mmCIF file of C-alpha atoms in Angstrom:
data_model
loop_
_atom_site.group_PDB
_atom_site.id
_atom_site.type_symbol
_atom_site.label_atom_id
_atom_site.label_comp_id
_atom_site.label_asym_id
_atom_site.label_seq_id
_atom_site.Cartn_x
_atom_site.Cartn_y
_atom_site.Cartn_z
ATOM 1 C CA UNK E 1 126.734 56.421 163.240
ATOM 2 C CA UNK E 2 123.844 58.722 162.627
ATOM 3 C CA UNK E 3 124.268 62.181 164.086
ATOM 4 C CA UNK E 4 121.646 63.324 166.354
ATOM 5 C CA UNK E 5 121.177 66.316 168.447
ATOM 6 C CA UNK E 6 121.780 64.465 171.713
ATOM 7 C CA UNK E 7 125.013 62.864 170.523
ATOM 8 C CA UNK E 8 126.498 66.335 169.955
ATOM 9 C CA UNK E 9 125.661 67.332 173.265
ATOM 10 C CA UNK E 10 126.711 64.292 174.851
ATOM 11 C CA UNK E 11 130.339 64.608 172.943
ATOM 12 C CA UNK E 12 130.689 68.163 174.010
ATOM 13 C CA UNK E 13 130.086 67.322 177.368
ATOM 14 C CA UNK E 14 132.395 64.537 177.167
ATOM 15 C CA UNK E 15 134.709 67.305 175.856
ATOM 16 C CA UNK E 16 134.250 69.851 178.688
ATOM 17 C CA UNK E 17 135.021 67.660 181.492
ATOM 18 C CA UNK E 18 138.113 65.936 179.802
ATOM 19 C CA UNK E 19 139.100 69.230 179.553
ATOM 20 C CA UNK E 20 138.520 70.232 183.140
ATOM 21 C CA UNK E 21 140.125 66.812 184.266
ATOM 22 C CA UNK E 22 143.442 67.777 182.512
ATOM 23 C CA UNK E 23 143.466 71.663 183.394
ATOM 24 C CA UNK E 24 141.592 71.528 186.562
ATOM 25 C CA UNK E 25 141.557 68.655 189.090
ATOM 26 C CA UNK E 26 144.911 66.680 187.766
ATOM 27 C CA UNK E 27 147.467 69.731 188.200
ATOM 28 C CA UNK E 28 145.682 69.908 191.871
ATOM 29 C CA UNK E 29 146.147 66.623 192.627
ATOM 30 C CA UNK E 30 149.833 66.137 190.854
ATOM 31 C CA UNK E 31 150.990 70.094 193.134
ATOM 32 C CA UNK E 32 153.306 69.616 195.497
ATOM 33 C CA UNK E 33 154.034 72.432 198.039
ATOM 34 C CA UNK E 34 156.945 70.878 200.033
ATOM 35 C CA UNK E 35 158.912 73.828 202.160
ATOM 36 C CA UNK E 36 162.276 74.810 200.044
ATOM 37 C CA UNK E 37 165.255 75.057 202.024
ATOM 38 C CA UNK E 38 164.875 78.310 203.427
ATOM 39 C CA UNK E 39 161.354 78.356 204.473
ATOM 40 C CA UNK E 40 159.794 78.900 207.569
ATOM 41 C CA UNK E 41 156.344 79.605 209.318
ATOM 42 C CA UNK E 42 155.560 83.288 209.399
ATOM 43 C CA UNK E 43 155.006 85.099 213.181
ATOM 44 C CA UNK E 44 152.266 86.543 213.681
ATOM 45 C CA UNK E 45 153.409 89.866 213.304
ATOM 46 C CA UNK E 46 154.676 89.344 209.554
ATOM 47 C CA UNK E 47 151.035 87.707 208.913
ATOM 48 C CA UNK E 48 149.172 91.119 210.078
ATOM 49 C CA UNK E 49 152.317 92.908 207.764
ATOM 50 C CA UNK E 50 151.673 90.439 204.962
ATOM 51 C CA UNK E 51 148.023 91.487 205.134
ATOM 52 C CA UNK E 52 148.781 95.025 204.935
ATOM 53 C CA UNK E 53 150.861 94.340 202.140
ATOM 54 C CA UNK E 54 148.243 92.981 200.135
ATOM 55 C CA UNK E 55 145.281 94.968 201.290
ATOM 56 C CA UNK E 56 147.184 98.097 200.561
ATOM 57 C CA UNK E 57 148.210 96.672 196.673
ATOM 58 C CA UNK E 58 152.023 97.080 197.433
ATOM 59 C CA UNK E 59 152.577 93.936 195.011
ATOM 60 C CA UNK E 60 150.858 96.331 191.927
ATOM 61 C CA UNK E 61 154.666 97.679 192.210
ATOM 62 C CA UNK E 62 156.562 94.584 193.835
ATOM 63 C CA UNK E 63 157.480 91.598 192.789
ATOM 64 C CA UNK E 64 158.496 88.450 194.869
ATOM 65 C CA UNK E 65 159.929 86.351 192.812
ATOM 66 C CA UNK E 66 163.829 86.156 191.731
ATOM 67 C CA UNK E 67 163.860 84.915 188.122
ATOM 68 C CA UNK E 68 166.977 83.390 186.507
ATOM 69 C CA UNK E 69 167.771 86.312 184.444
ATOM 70 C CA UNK E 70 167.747 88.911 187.127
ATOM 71 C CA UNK E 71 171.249 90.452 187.931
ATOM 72 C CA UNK E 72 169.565 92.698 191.199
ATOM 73 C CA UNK E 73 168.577 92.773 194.617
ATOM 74 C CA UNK E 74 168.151 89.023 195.918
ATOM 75 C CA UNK E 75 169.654 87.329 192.480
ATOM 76 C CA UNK E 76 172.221 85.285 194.875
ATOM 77 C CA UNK E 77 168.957 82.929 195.024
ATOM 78 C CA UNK E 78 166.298 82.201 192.381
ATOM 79 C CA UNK E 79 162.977 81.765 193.970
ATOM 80 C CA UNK E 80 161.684 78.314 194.136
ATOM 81 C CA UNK E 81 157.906 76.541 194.663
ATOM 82 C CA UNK E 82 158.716 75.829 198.287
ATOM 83 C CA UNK E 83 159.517 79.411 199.357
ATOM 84 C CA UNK E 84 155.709 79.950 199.024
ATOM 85 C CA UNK E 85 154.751 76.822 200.875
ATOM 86 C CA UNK E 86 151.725 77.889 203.456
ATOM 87 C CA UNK E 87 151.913 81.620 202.402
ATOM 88 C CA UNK E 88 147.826 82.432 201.812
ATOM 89 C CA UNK E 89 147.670 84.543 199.622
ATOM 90 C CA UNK E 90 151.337 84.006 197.472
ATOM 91 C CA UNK E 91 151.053 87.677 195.516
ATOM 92 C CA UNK E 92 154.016 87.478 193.595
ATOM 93 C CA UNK E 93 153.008 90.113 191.440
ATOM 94 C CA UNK E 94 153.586 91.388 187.699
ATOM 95 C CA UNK E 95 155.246 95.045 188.087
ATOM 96 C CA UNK E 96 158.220 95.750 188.798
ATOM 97 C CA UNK E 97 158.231 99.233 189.459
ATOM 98 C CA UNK E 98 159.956 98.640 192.483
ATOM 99 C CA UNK E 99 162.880 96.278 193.958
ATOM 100 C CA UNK E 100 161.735 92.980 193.664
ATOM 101 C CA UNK E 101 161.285 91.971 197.619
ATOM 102 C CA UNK E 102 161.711 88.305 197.396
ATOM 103 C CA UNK E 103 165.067 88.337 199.391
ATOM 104 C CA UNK E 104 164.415 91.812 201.405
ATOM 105 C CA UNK E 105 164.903 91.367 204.741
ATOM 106 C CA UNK E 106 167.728 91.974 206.396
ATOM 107 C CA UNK E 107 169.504 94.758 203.335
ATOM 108 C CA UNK E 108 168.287 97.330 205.747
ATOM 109 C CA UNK E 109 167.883 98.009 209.187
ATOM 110 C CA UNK E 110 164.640 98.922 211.081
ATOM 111 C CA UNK E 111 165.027 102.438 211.498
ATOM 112 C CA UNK E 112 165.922 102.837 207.972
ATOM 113 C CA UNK E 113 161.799 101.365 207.203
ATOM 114 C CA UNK E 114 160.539 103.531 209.276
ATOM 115 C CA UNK E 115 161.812 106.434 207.921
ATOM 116 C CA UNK E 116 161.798 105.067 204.728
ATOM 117 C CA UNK E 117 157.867 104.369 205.372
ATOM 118 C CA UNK E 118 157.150 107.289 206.681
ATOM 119 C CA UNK E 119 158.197 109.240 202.924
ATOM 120 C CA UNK E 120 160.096 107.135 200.808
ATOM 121 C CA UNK E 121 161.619 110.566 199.801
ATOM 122 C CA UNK E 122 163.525 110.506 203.002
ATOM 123 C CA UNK E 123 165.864 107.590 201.679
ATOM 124 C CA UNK E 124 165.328 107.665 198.001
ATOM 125 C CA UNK E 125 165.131 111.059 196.795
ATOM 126 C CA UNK E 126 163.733 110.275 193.646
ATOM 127 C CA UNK E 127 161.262 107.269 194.591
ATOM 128 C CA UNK E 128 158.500 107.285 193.050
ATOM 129 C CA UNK E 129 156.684 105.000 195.996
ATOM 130 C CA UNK E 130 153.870 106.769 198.342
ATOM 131 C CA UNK E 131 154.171 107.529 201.469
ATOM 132 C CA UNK E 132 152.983 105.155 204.500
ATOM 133 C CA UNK E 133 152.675 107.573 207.331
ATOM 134 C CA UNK E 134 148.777 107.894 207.346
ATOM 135 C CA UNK E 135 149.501 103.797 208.794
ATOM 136 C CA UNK E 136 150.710 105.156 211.453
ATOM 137 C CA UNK E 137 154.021 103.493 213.689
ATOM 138 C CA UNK E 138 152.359 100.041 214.931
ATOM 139 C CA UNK E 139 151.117 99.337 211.472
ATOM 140 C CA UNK E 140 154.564 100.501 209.554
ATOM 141 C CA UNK E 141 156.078 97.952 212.758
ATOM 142 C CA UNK E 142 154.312 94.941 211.167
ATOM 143 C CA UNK E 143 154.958 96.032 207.180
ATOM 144 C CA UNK E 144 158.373 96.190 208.055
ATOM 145 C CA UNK E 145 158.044 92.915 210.353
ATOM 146 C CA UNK E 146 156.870 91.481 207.021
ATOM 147 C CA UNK E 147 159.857 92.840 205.077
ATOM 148 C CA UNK E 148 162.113 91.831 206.869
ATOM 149 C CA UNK E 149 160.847 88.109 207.123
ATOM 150 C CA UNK E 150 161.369 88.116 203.093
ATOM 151 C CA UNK E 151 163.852 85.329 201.980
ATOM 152 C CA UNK E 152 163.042 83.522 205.838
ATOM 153 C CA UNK E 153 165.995 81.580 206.721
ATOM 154 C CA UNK E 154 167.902 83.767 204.821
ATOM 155 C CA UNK E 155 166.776 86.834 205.937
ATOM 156 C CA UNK E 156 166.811 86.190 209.406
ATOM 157 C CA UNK E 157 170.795 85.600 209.109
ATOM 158 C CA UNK E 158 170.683 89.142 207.707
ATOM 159 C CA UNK E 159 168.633 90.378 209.820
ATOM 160 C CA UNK E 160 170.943 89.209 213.182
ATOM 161 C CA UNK E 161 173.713 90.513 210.956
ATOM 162 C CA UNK E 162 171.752 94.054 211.172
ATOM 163 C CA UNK E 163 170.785 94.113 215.117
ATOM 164 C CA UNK E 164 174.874 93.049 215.483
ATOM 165 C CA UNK E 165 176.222 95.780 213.804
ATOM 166 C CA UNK E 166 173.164 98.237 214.793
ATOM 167 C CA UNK E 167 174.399 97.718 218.533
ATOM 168 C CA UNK E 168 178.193 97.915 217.607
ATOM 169 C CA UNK E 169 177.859 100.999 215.381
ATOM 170 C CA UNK E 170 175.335 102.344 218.226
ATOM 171 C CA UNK E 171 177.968 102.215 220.718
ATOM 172 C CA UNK E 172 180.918 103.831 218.441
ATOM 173 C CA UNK E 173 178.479 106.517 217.539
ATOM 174 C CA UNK E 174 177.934 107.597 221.542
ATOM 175 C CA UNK E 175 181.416 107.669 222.364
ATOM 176 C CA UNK E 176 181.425 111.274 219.858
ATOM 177 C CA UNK E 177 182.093 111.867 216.158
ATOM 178 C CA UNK E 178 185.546 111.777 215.998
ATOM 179 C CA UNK E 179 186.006 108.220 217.601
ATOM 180 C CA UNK E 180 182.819 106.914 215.285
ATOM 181 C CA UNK E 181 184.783 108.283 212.226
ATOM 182 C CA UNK E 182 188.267 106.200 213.551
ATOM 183 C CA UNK E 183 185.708 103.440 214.211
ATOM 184 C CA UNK E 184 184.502 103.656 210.688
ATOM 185 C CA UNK E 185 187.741 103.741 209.073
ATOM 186 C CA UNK E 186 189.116 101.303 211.389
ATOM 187 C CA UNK E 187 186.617 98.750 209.268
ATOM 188 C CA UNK E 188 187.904 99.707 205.722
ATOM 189 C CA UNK E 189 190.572 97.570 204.557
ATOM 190 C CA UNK E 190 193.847 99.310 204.369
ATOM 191 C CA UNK E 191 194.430 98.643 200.868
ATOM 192 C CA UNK E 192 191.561 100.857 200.302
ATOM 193 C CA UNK E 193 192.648 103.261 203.626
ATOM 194 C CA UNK E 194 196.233 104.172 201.548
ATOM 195 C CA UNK E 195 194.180 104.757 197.902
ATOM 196 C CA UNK E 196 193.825 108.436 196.472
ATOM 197 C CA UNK E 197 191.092 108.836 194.145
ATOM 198 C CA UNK E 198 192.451 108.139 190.470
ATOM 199 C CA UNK E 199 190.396 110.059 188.565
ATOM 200 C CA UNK E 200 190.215 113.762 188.431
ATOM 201 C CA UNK E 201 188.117 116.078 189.890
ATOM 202 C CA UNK E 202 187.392 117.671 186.717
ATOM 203 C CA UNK E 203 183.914 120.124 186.684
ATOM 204 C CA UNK E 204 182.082 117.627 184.705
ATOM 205 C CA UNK E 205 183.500 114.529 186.897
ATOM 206 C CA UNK E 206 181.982 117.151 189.616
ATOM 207 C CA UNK E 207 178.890 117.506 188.116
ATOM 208 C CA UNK E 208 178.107 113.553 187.440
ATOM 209 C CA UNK E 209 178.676 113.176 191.799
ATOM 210 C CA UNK E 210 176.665 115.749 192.425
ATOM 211 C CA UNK E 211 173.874 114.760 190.606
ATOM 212 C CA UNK E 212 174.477 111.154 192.334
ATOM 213 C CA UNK E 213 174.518 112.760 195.488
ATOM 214 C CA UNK E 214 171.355 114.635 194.904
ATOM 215 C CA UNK E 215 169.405 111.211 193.958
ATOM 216 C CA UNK E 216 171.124 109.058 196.413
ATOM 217 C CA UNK E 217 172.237 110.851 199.552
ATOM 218 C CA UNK E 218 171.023 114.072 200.036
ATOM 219 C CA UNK E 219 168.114 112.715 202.144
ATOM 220 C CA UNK E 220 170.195 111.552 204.728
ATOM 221 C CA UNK E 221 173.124 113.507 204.325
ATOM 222 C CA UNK E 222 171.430 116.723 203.620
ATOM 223 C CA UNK E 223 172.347 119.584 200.876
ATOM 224 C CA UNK E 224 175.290 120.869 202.695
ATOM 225 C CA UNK E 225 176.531 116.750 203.545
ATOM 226 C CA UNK E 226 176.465 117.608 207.522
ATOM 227 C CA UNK E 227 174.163 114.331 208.159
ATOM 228 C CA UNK E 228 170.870 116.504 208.840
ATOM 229 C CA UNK E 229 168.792 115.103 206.003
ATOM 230 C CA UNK E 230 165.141 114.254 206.698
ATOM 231 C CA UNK E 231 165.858 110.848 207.292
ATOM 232 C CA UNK E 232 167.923 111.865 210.180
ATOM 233 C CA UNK E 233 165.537 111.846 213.212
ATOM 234 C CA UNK E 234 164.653 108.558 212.532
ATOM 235 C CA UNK E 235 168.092 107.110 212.462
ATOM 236 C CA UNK E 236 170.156 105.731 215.050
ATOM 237 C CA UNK E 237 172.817 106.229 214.527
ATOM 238 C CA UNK E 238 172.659 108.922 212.666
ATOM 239 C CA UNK E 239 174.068 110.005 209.290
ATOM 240 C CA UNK E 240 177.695 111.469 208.640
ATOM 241 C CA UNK E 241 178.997 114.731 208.977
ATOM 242 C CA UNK E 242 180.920 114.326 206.223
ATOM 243 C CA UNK E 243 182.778 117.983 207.287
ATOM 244 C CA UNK E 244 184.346 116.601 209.967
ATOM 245 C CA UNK E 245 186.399 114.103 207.801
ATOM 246 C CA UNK E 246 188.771 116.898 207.265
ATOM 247 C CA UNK E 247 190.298 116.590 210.487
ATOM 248 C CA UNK E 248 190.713 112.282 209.593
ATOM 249 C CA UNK E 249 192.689 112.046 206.409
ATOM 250 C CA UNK E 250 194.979 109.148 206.581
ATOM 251 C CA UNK E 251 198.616 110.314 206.930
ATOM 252 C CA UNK E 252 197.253 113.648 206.322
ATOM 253 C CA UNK E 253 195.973 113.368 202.757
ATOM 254 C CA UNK E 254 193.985 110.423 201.902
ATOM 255 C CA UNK E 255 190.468 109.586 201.951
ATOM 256 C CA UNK E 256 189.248 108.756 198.280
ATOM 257 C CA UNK E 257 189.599 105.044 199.225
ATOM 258 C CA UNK E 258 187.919 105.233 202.129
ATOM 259 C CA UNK E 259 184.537 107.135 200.324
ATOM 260 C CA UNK E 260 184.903 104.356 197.705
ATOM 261 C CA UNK E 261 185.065 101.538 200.112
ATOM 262 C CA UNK E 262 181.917 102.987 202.018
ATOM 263 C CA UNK E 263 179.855 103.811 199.203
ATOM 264 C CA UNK E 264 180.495 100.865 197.173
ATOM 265 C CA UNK E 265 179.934 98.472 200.258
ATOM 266 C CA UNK E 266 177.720 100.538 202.927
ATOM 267 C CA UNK E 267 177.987 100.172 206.160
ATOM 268 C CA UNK E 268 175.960 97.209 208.031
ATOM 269 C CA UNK E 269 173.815 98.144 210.828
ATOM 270 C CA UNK E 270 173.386 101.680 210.151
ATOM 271 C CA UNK E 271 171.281 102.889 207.515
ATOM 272 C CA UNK E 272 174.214 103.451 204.915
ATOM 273 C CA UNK E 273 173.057 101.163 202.505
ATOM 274 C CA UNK E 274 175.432 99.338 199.920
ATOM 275 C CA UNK E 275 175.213 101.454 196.212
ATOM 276 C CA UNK E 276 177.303 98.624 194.549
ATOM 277 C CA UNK E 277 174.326 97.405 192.405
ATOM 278 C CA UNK E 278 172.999 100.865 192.007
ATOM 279 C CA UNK E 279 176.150 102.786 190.597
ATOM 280 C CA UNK E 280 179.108 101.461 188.228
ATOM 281 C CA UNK E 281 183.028 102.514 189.546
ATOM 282 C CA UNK E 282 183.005 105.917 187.658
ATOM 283 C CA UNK E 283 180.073 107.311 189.357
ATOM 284 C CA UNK E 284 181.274 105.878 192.628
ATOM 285 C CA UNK E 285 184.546 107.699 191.749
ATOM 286 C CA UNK E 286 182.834 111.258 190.963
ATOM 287 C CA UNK E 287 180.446 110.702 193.818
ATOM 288 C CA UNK E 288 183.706 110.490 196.471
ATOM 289 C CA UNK E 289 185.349 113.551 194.545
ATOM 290 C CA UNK E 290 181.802 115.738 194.984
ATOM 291 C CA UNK E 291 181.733 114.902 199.001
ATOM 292 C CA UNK E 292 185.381 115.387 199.138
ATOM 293 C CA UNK E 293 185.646 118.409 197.595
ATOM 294 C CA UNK E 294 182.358 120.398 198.148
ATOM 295 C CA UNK E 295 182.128 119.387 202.446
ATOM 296 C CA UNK E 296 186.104 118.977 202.709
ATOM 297 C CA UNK E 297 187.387 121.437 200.812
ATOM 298 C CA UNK E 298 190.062 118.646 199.628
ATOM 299 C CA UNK E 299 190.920 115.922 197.411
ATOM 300 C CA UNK E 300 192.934 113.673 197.312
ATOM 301 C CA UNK E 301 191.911 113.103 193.291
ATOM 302 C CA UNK E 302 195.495 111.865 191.468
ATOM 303 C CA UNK E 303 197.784 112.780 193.656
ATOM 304 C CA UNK E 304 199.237 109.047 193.308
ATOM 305 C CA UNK E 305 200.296 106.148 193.594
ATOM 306 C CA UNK E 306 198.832 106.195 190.057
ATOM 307 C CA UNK E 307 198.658 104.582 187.146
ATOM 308 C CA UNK E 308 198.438 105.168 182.979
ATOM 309 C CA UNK E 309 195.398 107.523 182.936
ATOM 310 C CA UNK E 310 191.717 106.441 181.297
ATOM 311 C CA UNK E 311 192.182 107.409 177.233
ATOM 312 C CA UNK E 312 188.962 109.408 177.772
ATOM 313 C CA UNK E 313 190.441 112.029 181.088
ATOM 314 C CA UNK E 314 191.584 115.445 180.104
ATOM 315 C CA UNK E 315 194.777 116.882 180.990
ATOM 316 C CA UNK E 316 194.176 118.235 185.169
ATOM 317 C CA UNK E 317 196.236 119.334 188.423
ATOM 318 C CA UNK E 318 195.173 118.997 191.337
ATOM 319 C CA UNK E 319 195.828 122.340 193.582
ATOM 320 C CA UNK E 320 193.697 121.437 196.807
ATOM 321 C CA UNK E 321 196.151 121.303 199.756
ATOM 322 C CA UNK E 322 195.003 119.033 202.428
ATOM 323 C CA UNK E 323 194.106 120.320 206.047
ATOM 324 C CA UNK E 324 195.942 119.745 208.856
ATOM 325 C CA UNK E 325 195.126 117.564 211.994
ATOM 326 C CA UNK E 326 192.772 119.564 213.165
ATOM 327 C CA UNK E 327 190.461 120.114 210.252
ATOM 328 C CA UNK E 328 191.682 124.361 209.524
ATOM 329 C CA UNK E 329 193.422 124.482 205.629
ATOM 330 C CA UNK E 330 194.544 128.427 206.586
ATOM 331 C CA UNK E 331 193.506 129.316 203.440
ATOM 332 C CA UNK E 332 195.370 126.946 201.732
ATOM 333 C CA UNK E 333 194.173 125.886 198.442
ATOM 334 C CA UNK E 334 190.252 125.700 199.970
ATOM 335 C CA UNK E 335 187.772 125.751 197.039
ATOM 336 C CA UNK E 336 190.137 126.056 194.698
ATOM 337 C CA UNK E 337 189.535 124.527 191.217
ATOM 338 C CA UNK E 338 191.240 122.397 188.919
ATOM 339 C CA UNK E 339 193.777 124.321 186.721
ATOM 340 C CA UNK E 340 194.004 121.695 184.368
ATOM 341 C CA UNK E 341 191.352 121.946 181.312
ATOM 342 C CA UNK E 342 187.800 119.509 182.355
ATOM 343 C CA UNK E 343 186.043 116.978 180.584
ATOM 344 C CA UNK E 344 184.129 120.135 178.359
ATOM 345 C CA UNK E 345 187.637 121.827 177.471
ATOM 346 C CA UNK E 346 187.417 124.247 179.149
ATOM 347 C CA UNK E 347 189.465 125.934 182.283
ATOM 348 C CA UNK E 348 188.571 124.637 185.690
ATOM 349 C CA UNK E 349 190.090 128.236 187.402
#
């Protein structure tokens, strides 16, 4: 066959649209969008948050989409086609300089958005997400309407879970501090109730919770752990006086268990949020010694039941004397430190 100038252009065309058959119009007629298990139609309130989300490029940081290899927030589920099924548009973004928020709703309560909206700094000290106030309160309502519908079916169970507890812990928290903290405790497993902290609270051990405290607490907590952090006015109910534990040691001289239990786990319905994911069991450890010792004035670090010591722990006593029922140590043993040598080798006194 003699080649002429029209054949070559007839071939290339003949090219082009084979081309734009195969990448083009036969993966739109072959996709299927069938709901996945867990889907359901959006309100219109989470459509008006979904289109805040996008118009104010919140997916340039967020993902939505749970990938096999993730070990994080939402990994219970990988993210299928289906859970996208009449979202317009499905942003599942690139960045993850956030959470991912595929399975979002419901890990927090609604107060907890709002303040966390209003400055991100108020709940996560060292976030490096903007903050949302200039959207003012109905606008943060429907971005956090939209949160919260993240992971649908699923979700939603969370999400009653939240409102549950929210009401529950509401209640505790109005009948006054003392009988919230006994209502708190009284939801800690007893195994955990009866545990002294095992490791020591040695001045580096001291350090590491502080500086956990600092990026994890402090903003609801406050510096001096009294629960008057900047998140507070927005929370109901609000944050721990963690002072007032002194007066609610369990037969008078533990409460490392119960700091463990509540920071590992959180506390559903309030704005305590689990740190399980977020810190490994040594940090959790130094974290409980640091509120124990700097708002209590006590620890109940090693005091047994014990067992063979961590090959890495220097040689420490523990002097603090625990206060009695109602809170007062009469000078016994408050703020004193660790005879024992720390974790740098040198003397605690």
């Amino acid at each position: 066959m003699k080649m002429t100038p029209m054949l070559l252009f007839l071939g290339g065309l003949s090219v082009f649209w084979a081309a734009v058959l195969t990448m083009v119009f036969m993966p739109v007629a072959m996709m299927r969008s069938s709901p996945s298990d867990i889907w359901r139609p959006m309100t219109a309130e989470e459509k008006e948050g979904l289109k805040l989300f996008v118009g104010n490029g919140c997916s340039y940081c967020h993902t939505q989409f749970i990938r096999n290899l993730d070990w994080g927030l939402g990994a219970e589920r990988i993210s299928q086609n289906g859970d996208y099924h009449d979202i317009e548009p499905a942003i599942m973004g690139t960045e993850r300089t956030g959470p991912d928020l595929a399975q979002e709703g419901g890990e927090h309560p609604y107060d907890w958005h709002l303040a966390h909206f209003t400055n991100p700094r108020h709940t996560s000290p060292v976030s490096v997400m903007p903050s949302w106030e200039f959207l003012g309160e109905e606008n943060i309502g429907k971005l956090t309407a939209y949160v919260q519908f993240a992971g649908m079916k699923n979700a939603d169970y969370r999400v009653a879970r939240q409102k549950y507890w929210k009401e529950v812990s509401r209640a505790a928290y109005a009948q006054g501090v003392d009988r919230n903290i006994e209502w708190l405790h009284s939801h800690v497993p007893e195994t955990w109730r009866m545990m002294p902290n095992p490791y020591a609270a040695t001045q580096a051990g001291l350090e590491r919770g502080k500086k956990m405290f600092q990026q994890f607490c402090i903003g609801c907590h406050g510096p001096i752990g009294d629960g008057t952090g900047p998140a507070a006015p927005y929370l109901n109910p609000r944050p721990l006086n963690f002072t007032v534990l002194r007066r609610h040691l369990v037969e008078e001289r533990y409460i490392g268990g119960i700091l463990y239990f509540q920071i590992m786990n959180g506390v559903t319905g309030t704005a305590m949020p689990y740190f399980k994911r977020a810190l490994e069991s040594e940090k959790i450890w130094d974290l409980a010694n640091y509120v124990a010792v700097s708002f209590m004035g006590y620890t109940d670090a090693g005091i047994g039941p014990k067992g063979i010591d961590a090959a890495y722990e220097p040689a420490w006593e523990n002097n603090f004397e625990p206060p009695d029922k109602l809170g007062f140590s009469h000078g016994k043993g408050v703020g004193r430190q660790p005879t024992g040598p720390d974790a740098s080798g040198q003397d605690g006194r």
